[in-house]
Amino acid sequence: MKKSITLRKKYHFKFKNSLNFKKHLLKWGTLGFKLKKTVCISEMQEMSIKLILIKYLKKITLKKFKLFFNSKCFYSATKLPLESRMGKGKGEICHFFGYYKKGYILFELKNISLFQALKLQNQLNKNKILKIKIIY
């Protein structure tokens, strides 16, 4: 009899790639933007995404829109100084980041047409920070 051997990889973070979370359904808006793959977004990237969104939406639409952003940076990245030895603790906090799974709705929009949302999707996918798709 052959025994099947399964090799497990060691990951730094123990996250599962399943859809057992409740952040893949629309809650507040009529259109949502869902992530195509799992990403880690830092606080600075999150702020730049928000600024790009608001700036580009003001160019596209003349009427008022509502933007619901679902991201929060919960995790902290730490770093020790260069010449520190082992056993000196974890180190100082460098920055905060958020880990978002595939299928997570990053933000939702209200009072915007589908054509304008497609323009916005093309603009955001050019920025190489994240890849998204529209759901409605």
mmCIF file of N, CA and C in Angstrom:
data_model
loop_
_atom_site.group_PDB
_atom_site.id
_atom_site.type_symbol
_atom_site.label_atom_id
_atom_site.label_comp_id
_atom_site.label_asym_id
_atom_site.label_seq_id
_atom_site.Cartn_x
_atom_site.Cartn_y
_atom_site.Cartn_z
ATOM 1 N N MET A 1 0.824 -1.180 0.000
ATOM 2 C CA MET A 1 0.000 0.000 0.000
ATOM 3 C C MET A 1 0.874 1.252 0.000
ATOM 4 N N LYS A 2 0.453 2.206 -0.808
ATOM 5 C CA LYS A 2 1.163 3.478 -0.852
ATOM 6 C C LYS A 2 0.540 4.447 0.135
ATOM 7 N N LYS A 3 1.393 5.161 0.804
ATOM 8 C CA LYS A 3 0.926 6.188 1.709
ATOM 9 C C LYS A 3 1.064 7.540 1.017
ATOM 10 N N SER A 4 0.018 8.308 1.075
ATOM 11 C CA SER A 4 0.093 9.640 0.469
ATOM 12 C C SER A 4 0.690 10.617 1.475
ATOM 13 N N ILE A 5 1.719 11.265 1.060
ATOM 14 C CA ILE A 5 2.409 12.220 1.914
ATOM 15 C C ILE A 5 2.021 13.619 1.470
ATOM 16 N N THR A 6 1.508 14.386 2.387
ATOM 17 C CA THR A 6 1.172 15.774 2.074
ATOM 18 C C THR A 6 2.178 16.688 2.745
ATOM 19 N N LEU A 7 2.777 17.530 1.970
ATOM 20 C CA LEU A 7 3.743 18.492 2.489
ATOM 21 C C LEU A 7 3.026 19.791 2.816
ATOM 22 N N ARG A 8 3.287 20.312 3.964
ATOM 23 C CA ARG A 8 2.697 21.579 4.356
ATOM 24 C C ARG A 8 3.765 22.652 4.350
ATOM 25 N N LYS A 9 3.390 23.789 3.807
ATOM 26 C CA LYS A 9 4.312 24.920 3.796
ATOM 27 C C LYS A 9 4.145 25.709 5.081
ATOM 28 N N LYS A 10 5.219 26.282 5.537
ATOM 29 C CA LYS A 10 5.154 27.158 6.700
ATOM 30 C C LYS A 10 4.952 28.583 6.208
ATOM 31 N N TYR A 11 3.882 29.205 6.656
ATOM 32 C CA TYR A 11 3.602 30.583 6.314
ATOM 33 C C TYR A 11 3.853 31.450 7.541
ATOM 34 N N HIS A 12 4.180 32.713 7.276
ATOM 35 C CA HIS A 12 4.406 33.636 8.379
ATOM 36 C C HIS A 12 3.100 33.918 9.112
ATOM 37 N N PHE A 13 2.021 34.089 8.344
ATOM 38 C CA PHE A 13 0.704 34.320 8.920
ATOM 39 C C PHE A 13 -0.151 33.096 8.667
ATOM 40 N N LYS A 14 -0.923 32.686 9.628
ATOM 41 C CA LYS A 14 -1.764 31.502 9.491
ATOM 42 C C LYS A 14 -3.165 31.925 9.036
ATOM 43 N N PHE A 15 -3.292 32.318 7.756
ATOM 44 C CA PHE A 15 -4.575 32.704 7.204
ATOM 45 C C PHE A 15 -5.060 31.617 6.270
ATOM 46 N N LYS A 16 -6.362 31.401 6.243
ATOM 47 C CA LYS A 16 -6.944 30.414 5.343
ATOM 48 C C LYS A 16 -7.491 31.121 4.112
ATOM 49 N N ASN A 17 -7.439 30.466 2.964
ATOM 50 C CA ASN A 17 -7.951 31.042 1.729
ATOM 51 C C ASN A 17 -9.351 30.535 1.439
ATOM 52 N N SER A 18 -10.247 30.619 2.376
ATOM 53 C CA SER A 18 -11.617 30.168 2.168
ATOM 54 C C SER A 18 -12.576 31.346 2.255
ATOM 55 N N LEU A 19 -13.802 31.137 1.802
ATOM 56 C CA LEU A 19 -14.804 32.202 1.843
ATOM 57 C C LEU A 19 -15.729 32.023 3.037
ATOM 58 N N ASN A 20 -15.199 31.695 4.189
ATOM 59 C CA ASN A 20 -16.000 31.528 5.388
ATOM 60 C C ASN A 20 -16.207 32.843 6.136
ATOM 61 N N PHE A 21 -15.824 33.944 5.534
ATOM 62 C CA PHE A 21 -16.001 35.226 6.171
ATOM 63 C C PHE A 21 -17.176 35.951 5.509
ATOM 64 N N LYS A 22 -17.681 36.986 6.155
ATOM 65 C CA LYS A 22 -18.895 37.643 5.694
ATOM 66 C C LYS A 22 -18.629 38.954 4.975
ATOM 67 N N LYS A 23 -17.450 39.141 4.450
ATOM 68 C CA LYS A 23 -17.115 40.383 3.768
ATOM 69 C C LYS A 23 -17.141 40.220 2.254
ATOM 70 N N HIS A 24 -17.910 39.263 1.729
ATOM 71 C CA HIS A 24 -17.989 39.084 0.282
ATOM 72 C C HIS A 24 -19.394 39.351 -0.251
ATOM 73 N N LEU A 25 -20.260 39.987 0.544
ATOM 74 C CA LEU A 25 -21.606 40.357 0.138
ATOM 75 C C LEU A 25 -21.787 41.867 0.279
ATOM 76 N N LEU A 26 -22.553 42.459 -0.633
ATOM 77 C CA LEU A 26 -22.824 43.896 -0.553
ATOM 78 C C LEU A 26 -23.698 44.205 0.655
ATOM 79 N N LYS A 27 -23.364 45.273 1.380
ATOM 80 C CA LYS A 27 -24.140 45.652 2.548
ATOM 81 C C LYS A 27 -24.776 47.029 2.392
ATOM 82 N N TRP A 28 -23.991 48.034 1.967
ATOM 83 C CA TRP A 28 -24.473 49.404 1.984
ATOM 84 C C TRP A 28 -24.708 49.982 0.599
ATOM 85 N N GLY A 29 -23.879 49.674 -0.366
ATOM 86 C CA GLY A 29 -23.967 50.303 -1.677
ATOM 87 C C GLY A 29 -24.655 49.432 -2.712
ATOM 88 N N THR A 30 -24.797 49.988 -3.915
ATOM 89 C CA THR A 30 -25.386 49.238 -5.026
ATOM 90 C C THR A 30 -24.319 48.567 -5.880
ATOM 91 N N LEU A 31 -23.122 49.110 -5.890
ATOM 92 C CA LEU A 31 -21.987 48.532 -6.613
ATOM 93 C C LEU A 31 -20.836 48.311 -5.638
ATOM 94 N N GLY A 32 -20.138 47.190 -5.800
ATOM 95 C CA GLY A 32 -18.993 46.909 -4.954
ATOM 96 C C GLY A 32 -17.787 46.531 -5.789
ATOM 97 N N PHE A 33 -16.619 46.683 -5.216
ATOM 98 C CA PHE A 33 -15.378 46.308 -5.885
ATOM 99 C C PHE A 33 -14.714 45.215 -5.065
ATOM 100 N N LYS A 34 -14.608 44.040 -5.668
ATOM 101 C CA LYS A 34 -14.115 42.842 -5.003
ATOM 102 C C LYS A 34 -12.679 42.567 -5.434
ATOM 103 N N LEU A 35 -11.854 42.101 -4.511
ATOM 104 C CA LEU A 35 -10.455 41.787 -4.812
ATOM 105 C C LEU A 35 -10.351 40.489 -5.606
ATOM 106 N N LYS A 36 -9.472 40.471 -6.602
ATOM 107 C CA LYS A 36 -9.266 39.267 -7.414
ATOM 108 C C LYS A 36 -8.274 38.308 -6.788
ATOM 109 N N LYS A 37 -7.345 38.828 -5.977
ATOM 110 C CA LYS A 37 -6.386 37.954 -5.302
ATOM 111 C C LYS A 37 -6.061 38.504 -3.920
ATOM 112 N N THR A 38 -5.503 37.666 -3.089
ATOM 113 C CA THR A 38 -5.179 38.022 -1.715
ATOM 114 C C THR A 38 -4.015 39.018 -1.691
ATOM 115 N N VAL A 39 -4.173 40.093 -0.907
ATOM 116 C CA VAL A 39 -3.141 41.134 -0.850
ATOM 117 C C VAL A 39 -2.939 41.629 0.580
ATOM 118 N N CYS A 40 -1.759 42.178 0.818
ATOM 119 C CA CYS A 40 -1.471 42.927 2.033
ATOM 120 C C CYS A 40 -1.329 44.387 1.623
ATOM 121 N N ILE A 41 -2.141 45.244 2.223
ATOM 122 C CA ILE A 41 -2.125 46.663 1.887
ATOM 123 C C ILE A 41 -1.683 47.441 3.115
ATOM 124 N N SER A 42 -0.643 48.250 2.952
ATOM 125 C CA SER A 42 -0.162 49.053 4.071
ATOM 126 C C SER A 42 -1.062 50.274 4.265
ATOM 127 N N GLU A 43 -0.840 50.960 5.366
ATOM 128 C CA GLU A 43 -1.653 52.134 5.677
ATOM 129 C C GLU A 43 -1.476 53.238 4.642
ATOM 130 N N MET A 44 -0.258 53.410 4.161
ATOM 131 C CA MET A 44 0.004 54.442 3.155
ATOM 132 C C MET A 44 -0.678 54.099 1.828
ATOM 133 N N GLN A 45 -0.635 52.833 1.438
ATOM 134 C CA GLN A 45 -1.309 52.410 0.214
ATOM 135 C C GLN A 45 -2.813 52.595 0.329
ATOM 136 N N GLU A 46 -3.354 52.301 1.503
ATOM 137 C CA GLU A 46 -4.790 52.466 1.736
ATOM 138 C C GLU A 46 -5.199 53.928 1.593
ATOM 139 N N MET A 47 -4.403 54.824 2.159
ATOM 140 C CA MET A 47 -4.712 56.248 2.051
ATOM 141 C C MET A 47 -4.605 56.727 0.609
ATOM 142 N N SER A 48 -3.615 56.238 -0.135
ATOM 143 C CA SER A 48 -3.481 56.648 -1.532
ATOM 144 C C SER A 48 -4.628 56.112 -2.380
ATOM 145 N N ILE A 49 -5.108 54.900 -2.085
ATOM 146 C CA ILE A 49 -6.262 54.349 -2.804
ATOM 147 C C ILE A 49 -7.493 55.211 -2.548
ATOM 148 N N LYS A 50 -7.697 55.625 -1.298
ATOM 149 C CA LYS A 50 -8.840 56.482 -0.965
ATOM 150 C C LYS A 50 -8.765 57.813 -1.705
ATOM 151 N N LEU A 51 -7.574 58.416 -1.745
ATOM 152 C CA LEU A 51 -7.414 59.692 -2.437
ATOM 153 C C LEU A 51 -7.643 59.556 -3.936
ATOM 154 N N ILE A 52 -7.115 58.484 -4.531
ATOM 155 C CA ILE A 52 -7.322 58.247 -5.967
ATOM 156 C C ILE A 52 -8.799 58.046 -6.264
ATOM 157 N N LEU A 53 -9.482 57.281 -5.401
ATOM 158 C CA LEU A 53 -10.916 57.045 -5.580
ATOM 159 C C LEU A 53 -11.709 58.345 -5.571
ATOM 160 N N ILE A 54 -11.518 59.142 -4.541
ATOM 161 C CA ILE A 54 -12.285 60.377 -4.404
ATOM 162 C C ILE A 54 -11.966 61.348 -5.539
ATOM 163 N N LYS A 55 -10.689 61.453 -5.884
ATOM 164 C CA LYS A 55 -10.276 62.362 -6.940
ATOM 165 C C LYS A 55 -10.867 61.949 -8.286
ATOM 166 N N TYR A 56 -10.805 60.672 -8.607
ATOM 167 C CA TYR A 56 -11.295 60.219 -9.907
ATOM 168 C C TYR A 56 -12.824 60.234 -9.956
ATOM 169 N N LEU A 57 -13.488 59.926 -8.840
ATOM 170 C CA LEU A 57 -14.950 59.966 -8.815
ATOM 171 C C LEU A 57 -15.476 61.389 -8.987
ATOM 172 N N LYS A 58 -14.772 62.384 -8.475
ATOM 173 C CA LYS A 58 -15.183 63.771 -8.669
ATOM 174 C C LYS A 58 -15.043 64.190 -10.125
ATOM 175 N N LYS A 59 -14.065 63.621 -10.847
ATOM 176 C CA LYS A 59 -13.918 63.909 -12.275
ATOM 177 C C LYS A 59 -15.049 63.282 -13.089
ATOM 178 N N ILE A 60 -15.432 62.060 -12.726
ATOM 179 C CA ILE A 60 -16.411 61.295 -13.510
ATOM 180 C C ILE A 60 -17.832 61.813 -13.310
ATOM 181 N N THR A 61 -18.248 61.993 -12.069
ATOM 182 C CA THR A 61 -19.648 62.284 -11.777
ATOM 183 C C THR A 61 -19.851 63.746 -11.396
ATOM 184 N N LEU A 62 -21.014 64.245 -11.759
ATOM 185 C CA LEU A 62 -21.392 65.589 -11.347
ATOM 186 C C LEU A 62 -22.329 65.547 -10.144
ATOM 187 N N LYS A 63 -23.085 64.451 -10.009
ATOM 188 C CA LYS A 63 -23.992 64.338 -8.873
ATOM 189 C C LYS A 63 -23.257 63.725 -7.678
ATOM 190 N N LYS A 64 -23.880 63.799 -6.513
ATOM 191 C CA LYS A 64 -23.247 63.309 -5.290
ATOM 192 C C LYS A 64 -23.249 61.789 -5.251
ATOM 193 N N PHE A 65 -22.206 61.230 -4.707
ATOM 194 C CA PHE A 65 -22.061 59.787 -4.557
ATOM 195 C C PHE A 65 -21.703 59.481 -3.116
ATOM 196 N N LYS A 66 -21.920 58.234 -2.729
ATOM 197 C CA LYS A 66 -21.520 57.793 -1.389
ATOM 198 C C LYS A 66 -20.502 56.678 -1.544
ATOM 199 N N LEU A 67 -19.444 56.754 -0.754
ATOM 200 C CA LEU A 67 -18.359 55.788 -0.797
ATOM 201 C C LEU A 67 -18.250 55.129 0.573
ATOM 202 N N PHE A 68 -18.344 53.807 0.616
ATOM 203 C CA PHE A 68 -18.220 53.045 1.853
ATOM 204 C C PHE A 68 -16.945 52.217 1.765
ATOM 205 N N PHE A 69 -15.961 52.507 2.614
ATOM 206 C CA PHE A 69 -14.676 51.812 2.587
ATOM 207 C C PHE A 69 -14.645 50.794 3.718
ATOM 208 N N ASN A 70 -14.361 49.520 3.407
ATOM 209 C CA ASN A 70 -14.430 48.439 4.390
ATOM 210 C C ASN A 70 -13.075 48.034 4.959
ATOM 211 N N SER A 71 -12.011 48.715 4.626
ATOM 212 C CA SER A 71 -10.695 48.231 5.036
ATOM 213 C C SER A 71 -10.245 48.862 6.348
ATOM 214 N N LYS A 72 -9.515 48.078 7.095
ATOM 215 C CA LYS A 72 -8.889 48.550 8.328
ATOM 216 C C LYS A 72 -7.546 47.844 8.459
ATOM 217 N N CYS A 73 -6.539 48.567 8.868
ATOM 218 C CA CYS A 73 -5.207 47.998 9.053
ATOM 219 C C CYS A 73 -5.079 47.524 10.496
ATOM 220 N N PHE A 74 -5.221 46.214 10.709
ATOM 221 C CA PHE A 74 -5.193 45.642 12.046
ATOM 222 C C PHE A 74 -3.805 45.177 12.479
ATOM 223 N N TYR A 75 -3.005 44.704 11.561
ATOM 224 C CA TYR A 75 -1.749 44.047 11.892
ATOM 225 C C TYR A 75 -0.594 45.035 11.884
ATOM 226 N N SER A 76 0.412 44.768 12.714
ATOM 227 C CA SER A 76 1.571 45.655 12.794
ATOM 228 C C SER A 76 2.813 44.903 12.346
ATOM 229 N N ALA A 77 3.647 45.589 11.569
ATOM 230 C CA ALA A 77 4.924 45.037 11.139
ATOM 231 C C ALA A 77 6.012 45.626 12.027
ATOM 232 N N THR A 78 6.874 44.763 12.541
ATOM 233 C CA THR A 78 7.928 45.220 13.443
ATOM 234 C C THR A 78 9.292 44.980 12.817
ATOM 235 N N LYS A 79 10.282 45.693 13.313
ATOM 236 C CA LYS A 79 11.631 45.551 12.787
ATOM 237 C C LYS A 79 12.644 45.849 13.884
ATOM 238 N N LEU A 80 13.628 44.972 13.987
ATOM 239 C CA LEU A 80 14.724 45.197 14.929
ATOM 240 C C LEU A 80 15.781 46.085 14.290
ATOM 241 N N PRO A 81 16.586 46.780 15.092
ATOM 242 C CA PRO A 81 17.722 47.516 14.524
ATOM 243 C C PRO A 81 18.715 46.551 13.873
ATOM 244 N N LEU A 82 19.595 47.066 13.017
ATOM 245 C CA LEU A 82 20.492 46.217 12.237
ATOM 246 C C LEU A 82 21.463 45.404 13.092
ATOM 247 N N GLU A 83 22.041 46.003 14.106
ATOM 248 C CA GLU A 83 23.069 45.315 14.875
ATOM 249 C C GLU A 83 22.554 44.768 16.205
ATOM 250 N N SER A 84 21.341 44.275 16.232
ATOM 251 C CA SER A 84 20.811 43.704 17.474
ATOM 252 C C SER A 84 20.945 42.189 17.424
ATOM 253 N N ARG A 85 21.205 41.605 18.569
ATOM 254 C CA ARG A 85 21.373 40.154 18.645
ATOM 255 C C ARG A 85 20.038 39.473 18.865
ATOM 256 N N MET A 86 20.071 38.161 18.755
ATOM 257 C CA MET A 86 18.845 37.389 18.951
ATOM 258 C C MET A 86 18.425 37.422 20.422
ATOM 259 N N GLY A 87 17.126 37.312 20.647
ATOM 260 C CA GLY A 87 16.612 37.275 22.000
ATOM 261 C C GLY A 87 16.347 38.632 22.604
ATOM 262 N N LYS A 88 16.338 39.669 21.815
ATOM 263 C CA LYS A 88 16.127 41.019 22.330
ATOM 264 C C LYS A 88 14.690 41.498 22.147
ATOM 265 N N GLY A 89 13.779 40.614 21.868
ATOM 266 C CA GLY A 89 12.387 41.011 21.700
ATOM 267 C C GLY A 89 12.022 41.184 20.243
ATOM 268 N N LYS A 90 10.833 41.697 20.043
ATOM 269 C CA LYS A 90 10.285 41.771 18.700
ATOM 270 C C LYS A 90 10.710 43.012 17.933
ATOM 271 N N GLY A 91 10.967 44.088 18.589
ATOM 272 C CA GLY A 91 11.399 45.306 17.919
ATOM 273 C C GLY A 91 10.303 46.354 17.877
ATOM 274 N N GLU A 92 10.632 47.488 17.270
ATOM 275 C CA GLU A 92 9.690 48.598 17.180
ATOM 276 C C GLU A 92 8.717 48.395 16.031
ATOM 277 N N ILE A 93 7.559 49.022 16.140
ATOM 278 C CA ILE A 93 6.548 48.922 15.082
ATOM 279 C C ILE A 93 6.934 49.857 13.942
ATOM 280 N N CYS A 94 7.050 49.285 12.730
ATOM 281 C CA CYS A 94 7.383 50.088 11.549
ATOM 282 C C CYS A 94 6.132 50.716 10.953
ATOM 283 N N HIS A 95 5.170 49.874 10.634
ATOM 284 C CA HIS A 95 3.933 50.344 10.026
ATOM 285 C C HIS A 95 2.820 49.332 10.267
ATOM 286 N N PHE A 96 1.608 49.738 9.966
ATOM 287 C CA PHE A 96 0.449 48.857 10.082
ATOM 288 C C PHE A 96 -0.008 48.452 8.698
ATOM 289 N N PHE A 97 -0.605 47.259 8.602
ATOM 290 C CA PHE A 97 -1.085 46.785 7.310
ATOM 291 C C PHE A 97 -2.346 45.951 7.508
ATOM 292 N N GLY A 98 -3.041 45.732 6.430
ATOM 293 C CA GLY A 98 -4.243 44.905 6.437
ATOM 294 C C GLY A 98 -4.063 43.740 5.488
ATOM 295 N N TYR A 99 -4.541 42.583 5.887
ATOM 296 C CA TYR A 99 -4.465 41.380 5.060
ATOM 297 C C TYR A 99 -5.876 41.102 4.556
ATOM 298 N N TYR A 100 -6.073 41.142 3.253
ATOM 299 C CA TYR A 100 -7.395 40.974 2.661
ATOM 300 C C TYR A 100 -7.399 39.771 1.742
ATOM 301 N N LYS A 101 -8.366 38.894 1.943
ATOM 302 C CA LYS A 101 -8.456 37.658 1.171
ATOM 303 C C LYS A 101 -9.102 37.891 -0.182
ATOM 304 N N LYS A 102 -8.932 36.928 -1.061
ATOM 305 C CA LYS A 102 -9.568 36.952 -2.368
ATOM 306 C C LYS A 102 -11.083 36.923 -2.154
ATOM 307 N N GLY A 103 -11.802 37.811 -2.833
ATOM 308 C CA GLY A 103 -13.247 37.874 -2.693
ATOM 309 C C GLY A 103 -13.729 38.902 -1.692
ATOM 310 N N TYR A 104 -12.829 39.597 -1.025
ATOM 311 C CA TYR A 104 -13.194 40.620 -0.033
ATOM 312 C C TYR A 104 -13.644 41.884 -0.770
ATOM 313 N N ILE A 105 -14.759 42.459 -0.360
ATOM 314 C CA ILE A 105 -15.228 43.712 -0.951
ATOM 315 C C ILE A 105 -14.517 44.856 -0.244
ATOM 316 N N LEU A 106 -13.632 45.511 -0.970
ATOM 317 C CA LEU A 106 -12.810 46.565 -0.375
ATOM 318 C C LEU A 106 -13.606 47.848 -0.165
ATOM 319 N N PHE A 107 -14.433 48.224 -1.146
ATOM 320 C CA PHE A 107 -15.279 49.406 -0.980
ATOM 321 C C PHE A 107 -16.542 49.262 -1.818
ATOM 322 N N GLU A 108 -17.559 50.036 -1.430
ATOM 323 C CA GLU A 108 -18.854 50.021 -2.098
ATOM 324 C C GLU A 108 -19.240 51.443 -2.483
ATOM 325 N N LEU A 109 -20.028 51.561 -3.560
ATOM 326 C CA LEU A 109 -20.457 52.863 -4.053
ATOM 327 C C LEU A 109 -21.970 52.910 -4.183
ATOM 328 N N LYS A 110 -22.504 54.106 -3.998
ATOM 329 C CA LYS A 110 -23.932 54.338 -4.165
ATOM 330 C C LYS A 110 -24.111 55.569 -5.040
ATOM 331 N N ASN A 111 -25.191 55.621 -5.827
ATOM 332 C CA ASN A 111 -25.516 56.735 -6.724
ATOM 333 C C ASN A 111 -24.477 56.911 -7.832
ATOM 334 N N ILE A 112 -24.079 55.828 -8.460
ATOM 335 C CA ILE A 112 -23.126 55.873 -9.567
ATOM 336 C C ILE A 112 -23.566 54.835 -10.605
ATOM 337 N N SER A 113 -23.366 55.160 -11.887
ATOM 338 C CA SER A 113 -23.804 54.244 -12.938
ATOM 339 C C SER A 113 -22.754 53.154 -13.177
ATOM 340 N N LEU A 114 -23.175 52.124 -13.889
ATOM 341 C CA LEU A 114 -22.271 50.998 -14.171
ATOM 342 C C LEU A 114 -21.151 51.424 -15.113
ATOM 343 N N PHE A 115 -21.443 52.285 -16.072
ATOM 344 C CA PHE A 115 -20.431 52.772 -17.007
ATOM 345 C C PHE A 115 -19.338 53.546 -16.274
ATOM 346 N N GLN A 116 -19.739 54.385 -15.326
ATOM 347 C CA GLN A 116 -18.758 55.137 -14.542
ATOM 348 C C GLN A 116 -17.945 54.215 -13.648
ATOM 349 N N ALA A 117 -18.572 53.160 -13.145
ATOM 350 C CA ALA A 117 -17.852 52.193 -12.312
ATOM 351 C C ALA A 117 -16.828 51.421 -13.139
ATOM 352 N N LEU A 118 -17.150 51.133 -14.400
ATOM 353 C CA LEU A 118 -16.181 50.461 -15.275
ATOM 354 C C LEU A 118 -14.971 51.348 -15.536
ATOM 355 N N LYS A 119 -15.198 52.644 -15.728
ATOM 356 C CA LYS A 119 -14.075 53.578 -15.884
ATOM 357 C C LYS A 119 -13.192 53.584 -14.637
ATOM 358 N N LEU A 120 -13.840 53.602 -13.483
ATOM 359 C CA LEU A 120 -13.107 53.603 -12.220
ATOM 360 C C LEU A 120 -12.308 52.311 -12.036
ATOM 361 N N GLN A 121 -12.885 51.180 -12.423
ATOM 362 C CA GLN A 121 -12.188 49.898 -12.319
ATOM 363 C C GLN A 121 -10.944 49.882 -13.193
ATOM 364 N N ASN A 122 -11.051 50.387 -14.424
ATOM 365 C CA ASN A 122 -9.888 50.445 -15.307
ATOM 366 C C ASN A 122 -8.800 51.334 -14.735
ATOM 367 N N GLN A 123 -9.191 52.452 -14.136
ATOM 368 C CA GLN A 123 -8.214 53.362 -13.535
ATOM 369 C C GLN A 123 -7.498 52.711 -12.360
ATOM 370 N N LEU A 124 -8.228 51.992 -11.504
ATOM 371 C CA LEU A 124 -7.613 51.368 -10.333
ATOM 372 C C LEU A 124 -6.741 50.169 -10.707
ATOM 373 N N ASN A 125 -7.124 49.421 -11.732
ATOM 374 C CA ASN A 125 -6.318 48.275 -12.144
ATOM 375 C C ASN A 125 -5.011 48.699 -12.794
ATOM 376 N N LYS A 126 -4.932 49.934 -13.300
ATOM 377 C CA LYS A 126 -3.679 50.444 -13.861
ATOM 378 C C LYS A 126 -2.646 50.721 -12.775
ATOM 379 N N ASN A 127 -3.095 50.952 -11.541
ATOM 380 C CA ASN A 127 -2.208 51.380 -10.460
ATOM 381 C C ASN A 127 -1.382 50.268 -9.847
ATOM 382 N N LYS A 128 -1.495 49.047 -10.258
ATOM 383 C CA LYS A 128 -0.654 47.911 -9.832
ATOM 384 C C LYS A 128 -0.661 47.640 -8.332
ATOM 385 N N ILE A 129 -1.432 48.383 -7.531
ATOM 386 C CA ILE A 129 -1.501 48.093 -6.102
ATOM 387 C C ILE A 129 -2.402 46.898 -5.880
ATOM 388 N N LEU A 130 -3.539 46.885 -6.561
ATOM 389 C CA LEU A 130 -4.491 45.794 -6.400
ATOM 390 C C LEU A 130 -5.259 45.576 -7.692
ATOM 391 N N LYS A 131 -5.813 44.380 -7.830
ATOM 392 C CA LYS A 131 -6.653 44.028 -8.963
ATOM 393 C C LYS A 131 -8.060 43.801 -8.435
ATOM 394 N N ILE A 132 -9.039 44.500 -9.030
ATOM 395 C CA ILE A 132 -10.411 44.400 -8.540
ATOM 396 C C ILE A 132 -11.369 44.108 -9.676
ATOM 397 N N LYS A 133 -12.576 43.669 -9.310
ATOM 398 C CA LYS A 133 -13.657 43.497 -10.267
ATOM 399 C C LYS A 133 -14.948 44.030 -9.664
ATOM 400 N N ILE A 134 -15.899 44.370 -10.523
ATOM 401 C CA ILE A 134 -17.161 44.977 -10.081
ATOM 402 C C ILE A 134 -18.179 43.903 -9.782
ATOM 403 N N ILE A 135 -18.921 44.072 -8.709
ATOM 404 C CA ILE A 135 -20.087 43.238 -8.449
ATOM 405 C C ILE A 135 -21.273 44.161 -8.178
ATOM 406 N N TYR A 136 -22.453 43.697 -8.547
ATOM 407 C CA TYR A 136 -23.667 44.462 -8.303
ATOM 408 C C TYR A 136 -24.832 43.560 -8.063
#
